[in-house]
mmCIF file of C-alpha atoms in Angstrom:
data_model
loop_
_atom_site.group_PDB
_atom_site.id
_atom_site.type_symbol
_atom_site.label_atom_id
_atom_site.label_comp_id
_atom_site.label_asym_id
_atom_site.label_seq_id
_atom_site.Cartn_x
_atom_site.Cartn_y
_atom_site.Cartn_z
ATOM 1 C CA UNK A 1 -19.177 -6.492 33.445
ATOM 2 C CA UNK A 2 -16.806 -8.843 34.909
ATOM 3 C CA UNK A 3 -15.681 -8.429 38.747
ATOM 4 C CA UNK A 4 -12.120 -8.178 37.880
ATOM 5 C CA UNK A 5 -12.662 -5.526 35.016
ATOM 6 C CA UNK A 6 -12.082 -2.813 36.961
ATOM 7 C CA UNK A 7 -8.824 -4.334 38.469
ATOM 8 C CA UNK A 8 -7.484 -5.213 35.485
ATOM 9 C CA UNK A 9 -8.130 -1.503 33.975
ATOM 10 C CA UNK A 10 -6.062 -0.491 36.896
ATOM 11 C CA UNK A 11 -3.070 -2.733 36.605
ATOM 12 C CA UNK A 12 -3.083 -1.853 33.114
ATOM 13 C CA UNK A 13 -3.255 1.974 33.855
ATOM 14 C CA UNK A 14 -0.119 0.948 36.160
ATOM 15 C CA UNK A 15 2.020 -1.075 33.313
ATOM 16 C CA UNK A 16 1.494 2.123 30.751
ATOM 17 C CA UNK A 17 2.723 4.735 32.953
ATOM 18 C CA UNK A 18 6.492 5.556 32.672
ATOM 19 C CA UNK A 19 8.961 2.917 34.161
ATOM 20 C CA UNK A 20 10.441 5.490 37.048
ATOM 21 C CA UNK A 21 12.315 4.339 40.503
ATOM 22 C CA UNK A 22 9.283 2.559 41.503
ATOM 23 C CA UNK A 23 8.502 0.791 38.488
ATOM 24 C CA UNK A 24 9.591 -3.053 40.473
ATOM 25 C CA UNK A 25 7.300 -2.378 43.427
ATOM 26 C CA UNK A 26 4.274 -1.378 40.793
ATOM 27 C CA UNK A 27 5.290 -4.625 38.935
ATOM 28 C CA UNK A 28 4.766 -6.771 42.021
ATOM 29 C CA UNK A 29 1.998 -5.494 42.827
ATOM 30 C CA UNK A 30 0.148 -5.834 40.276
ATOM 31 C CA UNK A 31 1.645 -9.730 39.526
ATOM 32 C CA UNK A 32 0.195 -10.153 43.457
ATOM 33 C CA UNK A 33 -3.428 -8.559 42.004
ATOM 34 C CA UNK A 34 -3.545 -10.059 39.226
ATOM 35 C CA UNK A 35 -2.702 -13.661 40.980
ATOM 36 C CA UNK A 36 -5.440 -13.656 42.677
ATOM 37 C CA UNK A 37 -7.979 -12.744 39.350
ATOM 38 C CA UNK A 38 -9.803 -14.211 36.571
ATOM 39 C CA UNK A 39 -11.662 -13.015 33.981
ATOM 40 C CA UNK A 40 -11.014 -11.314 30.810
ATOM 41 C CA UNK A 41 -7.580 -9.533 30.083
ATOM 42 C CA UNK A 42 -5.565 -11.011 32.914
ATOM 43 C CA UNK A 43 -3.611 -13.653 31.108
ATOM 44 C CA UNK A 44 -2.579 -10.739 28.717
ATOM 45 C CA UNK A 45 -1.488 -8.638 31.788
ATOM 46 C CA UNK A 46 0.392 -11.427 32.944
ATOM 47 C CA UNK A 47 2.222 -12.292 30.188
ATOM 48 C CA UNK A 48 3.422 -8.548 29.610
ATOM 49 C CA UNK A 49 4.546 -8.942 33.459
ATOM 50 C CA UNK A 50 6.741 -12.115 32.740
ATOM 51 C CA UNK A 51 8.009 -10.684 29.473
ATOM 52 C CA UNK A 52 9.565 -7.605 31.522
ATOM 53 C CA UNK A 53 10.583 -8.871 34.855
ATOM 54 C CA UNK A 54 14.212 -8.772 34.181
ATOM 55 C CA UNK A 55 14.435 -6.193 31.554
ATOM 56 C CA UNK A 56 16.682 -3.244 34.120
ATOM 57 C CA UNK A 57 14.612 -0.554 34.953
ATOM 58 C CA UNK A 58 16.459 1.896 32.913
ATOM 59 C CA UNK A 59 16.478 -0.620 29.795
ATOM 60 C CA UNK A 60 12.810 -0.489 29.943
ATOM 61 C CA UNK A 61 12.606 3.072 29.853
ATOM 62 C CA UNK A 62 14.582 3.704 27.202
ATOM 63 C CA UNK A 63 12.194 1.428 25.437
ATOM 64 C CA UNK A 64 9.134 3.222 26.883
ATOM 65 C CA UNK A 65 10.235 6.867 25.427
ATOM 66 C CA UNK A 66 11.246 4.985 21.661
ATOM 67 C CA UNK A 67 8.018 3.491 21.911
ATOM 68 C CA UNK A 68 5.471 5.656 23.133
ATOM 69 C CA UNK A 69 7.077 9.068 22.948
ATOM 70 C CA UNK A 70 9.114 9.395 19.442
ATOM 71 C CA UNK A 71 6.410 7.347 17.522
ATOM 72 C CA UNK A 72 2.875 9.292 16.231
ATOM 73 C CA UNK A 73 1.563 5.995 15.625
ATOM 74 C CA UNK A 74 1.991 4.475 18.829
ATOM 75 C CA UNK A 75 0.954 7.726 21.012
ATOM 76 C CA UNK A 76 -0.856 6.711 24.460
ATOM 77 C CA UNK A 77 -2.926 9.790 23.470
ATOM 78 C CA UNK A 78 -6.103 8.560 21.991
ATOM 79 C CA UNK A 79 -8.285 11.609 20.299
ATOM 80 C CA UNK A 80 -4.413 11.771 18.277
ATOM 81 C CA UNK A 81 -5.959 8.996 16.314
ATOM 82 C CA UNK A 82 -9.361 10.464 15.133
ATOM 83 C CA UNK A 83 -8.468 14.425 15.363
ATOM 84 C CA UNK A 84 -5.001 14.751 15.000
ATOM 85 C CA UNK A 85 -3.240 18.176 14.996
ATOM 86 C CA UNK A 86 -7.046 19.838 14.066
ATOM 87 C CA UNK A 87 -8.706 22.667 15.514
ATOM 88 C CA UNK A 88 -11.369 20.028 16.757
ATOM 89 C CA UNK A 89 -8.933 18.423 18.816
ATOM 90 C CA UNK A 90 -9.464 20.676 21.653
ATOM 91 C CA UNK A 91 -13.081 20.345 21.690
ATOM 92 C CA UNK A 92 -12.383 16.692 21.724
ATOM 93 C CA UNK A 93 -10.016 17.445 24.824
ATOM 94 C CA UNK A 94 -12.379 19.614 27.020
ATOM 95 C CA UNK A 95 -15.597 17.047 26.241
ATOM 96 C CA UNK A 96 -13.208 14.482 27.954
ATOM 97 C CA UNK A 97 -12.668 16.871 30.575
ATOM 98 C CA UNK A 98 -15.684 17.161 31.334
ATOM 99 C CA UNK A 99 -17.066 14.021 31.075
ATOM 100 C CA UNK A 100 -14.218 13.214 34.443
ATOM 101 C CA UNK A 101 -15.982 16.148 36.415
ATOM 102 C CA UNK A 102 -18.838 15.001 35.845
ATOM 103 C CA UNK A 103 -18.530 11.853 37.907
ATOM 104 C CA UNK A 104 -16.114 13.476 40.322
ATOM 105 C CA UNK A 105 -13.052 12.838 39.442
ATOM 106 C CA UNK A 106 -10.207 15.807 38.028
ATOM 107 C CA UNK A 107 -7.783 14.362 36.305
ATOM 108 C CA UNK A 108 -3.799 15.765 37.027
ATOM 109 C CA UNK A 109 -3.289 19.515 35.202
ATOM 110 C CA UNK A 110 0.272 18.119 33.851
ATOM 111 C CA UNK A 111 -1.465 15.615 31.543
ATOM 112 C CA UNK A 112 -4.011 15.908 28.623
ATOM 113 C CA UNK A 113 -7.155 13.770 29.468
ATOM 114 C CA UNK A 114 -6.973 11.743 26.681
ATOM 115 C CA UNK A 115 -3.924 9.888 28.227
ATOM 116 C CA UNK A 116 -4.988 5.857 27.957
ATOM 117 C CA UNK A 117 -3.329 5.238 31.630
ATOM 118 C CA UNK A 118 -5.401 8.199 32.787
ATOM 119 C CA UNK A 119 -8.713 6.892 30.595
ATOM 120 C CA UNK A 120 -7.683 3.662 32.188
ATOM 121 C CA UNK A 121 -7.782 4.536 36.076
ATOM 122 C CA UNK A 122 -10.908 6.300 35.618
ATOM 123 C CA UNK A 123 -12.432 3.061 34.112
ATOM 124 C CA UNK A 124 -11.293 1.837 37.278
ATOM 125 C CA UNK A 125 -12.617 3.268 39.654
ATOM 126 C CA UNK A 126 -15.711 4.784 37.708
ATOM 127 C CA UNK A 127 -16.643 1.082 36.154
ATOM 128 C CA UNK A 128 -19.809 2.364 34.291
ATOM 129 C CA UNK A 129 -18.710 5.611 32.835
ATOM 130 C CA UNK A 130 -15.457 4.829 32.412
ATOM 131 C CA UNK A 131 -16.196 1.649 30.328
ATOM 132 C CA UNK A 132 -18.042 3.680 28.071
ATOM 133 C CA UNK A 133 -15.634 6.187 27.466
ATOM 134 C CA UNK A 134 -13.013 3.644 26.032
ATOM 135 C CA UNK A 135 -15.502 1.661 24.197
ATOM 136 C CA UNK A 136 -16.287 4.857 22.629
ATOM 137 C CA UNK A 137 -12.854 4.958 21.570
ATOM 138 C CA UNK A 138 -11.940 1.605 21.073
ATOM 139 C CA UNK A 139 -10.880 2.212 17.219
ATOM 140 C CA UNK A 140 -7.738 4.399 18.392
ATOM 141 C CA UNK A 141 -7.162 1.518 21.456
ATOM 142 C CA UNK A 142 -7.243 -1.131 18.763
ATOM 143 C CA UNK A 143 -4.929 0.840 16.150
ATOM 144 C CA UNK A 144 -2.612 1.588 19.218
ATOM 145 C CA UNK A 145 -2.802 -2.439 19.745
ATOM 146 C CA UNK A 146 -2.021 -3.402 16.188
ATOM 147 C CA UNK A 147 0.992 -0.637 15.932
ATOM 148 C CA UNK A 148 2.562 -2.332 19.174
ATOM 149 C CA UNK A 149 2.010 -5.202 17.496
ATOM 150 C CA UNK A 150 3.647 -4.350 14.621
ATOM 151 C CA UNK A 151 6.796 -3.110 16.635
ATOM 152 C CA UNK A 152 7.171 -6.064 18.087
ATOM 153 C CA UNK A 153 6.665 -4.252 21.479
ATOM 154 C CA UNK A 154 5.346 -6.311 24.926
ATOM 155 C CA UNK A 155 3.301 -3.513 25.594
ATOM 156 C CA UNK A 156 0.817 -4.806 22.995
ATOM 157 C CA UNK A 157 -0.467 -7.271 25.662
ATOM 158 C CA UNK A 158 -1.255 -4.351 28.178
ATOM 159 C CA UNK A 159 -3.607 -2.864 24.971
ATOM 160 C CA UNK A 160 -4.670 -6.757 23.999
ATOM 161 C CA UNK A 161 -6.107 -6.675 27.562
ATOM 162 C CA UNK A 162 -8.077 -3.396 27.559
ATOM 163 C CA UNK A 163 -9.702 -4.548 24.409
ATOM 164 C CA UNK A 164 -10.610 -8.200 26.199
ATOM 165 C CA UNK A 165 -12.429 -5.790 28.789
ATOM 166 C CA UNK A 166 -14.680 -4.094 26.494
ATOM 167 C CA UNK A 167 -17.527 -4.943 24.915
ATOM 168 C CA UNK A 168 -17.692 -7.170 21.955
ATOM 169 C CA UNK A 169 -14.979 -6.186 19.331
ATOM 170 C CA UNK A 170 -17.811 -5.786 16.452
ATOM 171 C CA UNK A 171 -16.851 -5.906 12.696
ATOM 172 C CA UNK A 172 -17.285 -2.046 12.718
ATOM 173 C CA UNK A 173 -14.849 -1.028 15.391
ATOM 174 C CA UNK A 174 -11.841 -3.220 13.839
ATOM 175 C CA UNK A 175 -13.484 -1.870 9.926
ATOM 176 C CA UNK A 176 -12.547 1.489 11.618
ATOM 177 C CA UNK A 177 -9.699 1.078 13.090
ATOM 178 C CA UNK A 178 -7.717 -0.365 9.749
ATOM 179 C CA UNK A 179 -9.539 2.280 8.382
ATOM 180 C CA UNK A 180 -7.887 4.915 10.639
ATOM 181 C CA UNK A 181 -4.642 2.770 9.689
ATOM 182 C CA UNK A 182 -4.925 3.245 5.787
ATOM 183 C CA UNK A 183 -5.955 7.114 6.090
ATOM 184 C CA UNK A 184 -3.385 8.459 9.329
ATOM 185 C CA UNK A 185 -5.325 11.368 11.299
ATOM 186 C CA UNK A 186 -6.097 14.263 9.631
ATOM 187 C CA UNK A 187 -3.574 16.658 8.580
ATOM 188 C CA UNK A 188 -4.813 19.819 9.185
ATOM 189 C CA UNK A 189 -2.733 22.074 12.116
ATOM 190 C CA UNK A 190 -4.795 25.143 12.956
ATOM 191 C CA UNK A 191 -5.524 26.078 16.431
ATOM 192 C CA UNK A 192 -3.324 23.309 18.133
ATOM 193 C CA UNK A 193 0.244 23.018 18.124
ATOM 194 C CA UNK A 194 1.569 19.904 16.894
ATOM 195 C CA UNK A 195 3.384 17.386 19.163
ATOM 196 C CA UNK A 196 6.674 18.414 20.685
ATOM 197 C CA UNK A 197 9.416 16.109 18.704
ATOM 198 C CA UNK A 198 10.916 16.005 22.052
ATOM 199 C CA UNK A 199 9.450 13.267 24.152
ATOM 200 C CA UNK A 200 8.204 13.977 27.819
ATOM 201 C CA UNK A 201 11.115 12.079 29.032
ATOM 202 C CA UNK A 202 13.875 13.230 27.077
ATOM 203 C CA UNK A 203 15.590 14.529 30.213
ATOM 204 C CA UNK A 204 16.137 10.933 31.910
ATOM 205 C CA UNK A 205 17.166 8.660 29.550
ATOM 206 C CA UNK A 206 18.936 8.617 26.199
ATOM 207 C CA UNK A 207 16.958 9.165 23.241
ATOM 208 C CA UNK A 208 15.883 6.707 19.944
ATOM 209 C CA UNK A 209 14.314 6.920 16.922
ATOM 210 C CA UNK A 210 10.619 5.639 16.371
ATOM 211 C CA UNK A 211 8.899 4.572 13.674
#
């Protein structure tokens, strides 16, 4: 593993959270990090960093909730992509649970563990485990990437540079991943609710449509 792997999981844990009050002092910071880095997924990080610099707090927000929170296909919540709205969902859910208590580390209670910025800090500061656990996943991190993409969105640099982090991006992870694209998640809605159509930060900012 690269020595600035686990820095750049955590600067990239930082640039997916929600743009709040102290979204410029988290941008500086991690420009000053980053500055000082090389090493796989940093130019990405970088360039997401210089795309938003002047976009007004607010602005970008707006953009964060159309992006991440009215759009199924571009949901920061990864076992979305392989389970869906399925009753197997929450077994996914508790495994990933558990697999954070295991190495001593509880995740917040308002927040499903599945979260990429919460996947992401534990990468950080669990390099081993947490490596592992988003390289299991890294089918629903590259569809994520390629519907950013698709949207035209800067955030698909933040996701460009998680995948530079991981291991090799083998034939079979991107084979799934399109194939993930083609099929959707599965349909089936028993023993799970499905998502709220109201995003988590409907209350702060005017709403948008997704697509």
């Amino acid at each position: 593993m690269n020595p600035a792997t686990p820095a750049v999981h955590q600067a990239a844990a930082l640039l997916l959270g929600y743009p709040d009050q102290r979204w410029p002092d988290r941008l500086a910071l991690v420009r000053e990090a980053l500055a000082e880095l090389t090493g796989p997924g940093t130019t990405p990080l970088l360039r997401f960093c210089a795309a938003v610099q002047d976009t007004p707090v607010l602005d970008l927000a707006a953009r964060y909730v159309v992006t991440f929170d009215r759009s199924r296909r571009r949901t920061l919540h990864l076992t979305y992509y392989t389970d869906g709205d399925t009753r197997r969902r929450g077994g996914s859910l508790a495994d990933w649970k558990a697999r954070y208590r295991a190495h001593g580390w509880e995740p917040p209670e308002d927040e499903l563990p599945d979260h990429l910025p919460l996947a992401l800090e534990f990468a950080a500061r669990c390099p081993g485990p947490g490596t592992q656990l988003l390289s299991e996943h890294r089918p629903a991190i590259e569809l994520l990437r390629m519907a950013l993409a698709d949207h035209h969105s800067p955030y698909a640099d933040v996701l460009l540079a998680v995948c530079d982090t991981l291991p090799g991006a083998s034939p079979a992870d991107r084979a799934t991943a399109l194939a993930l694209a083609r099929s959707g998640p599965p349909a089936e809605a028993v023993g799970l609710a499905p998502f709220s159509a109201t995003p988590r930060h409907a209350g702060h900012l005017p709403g948008g449509t997704g697509r």
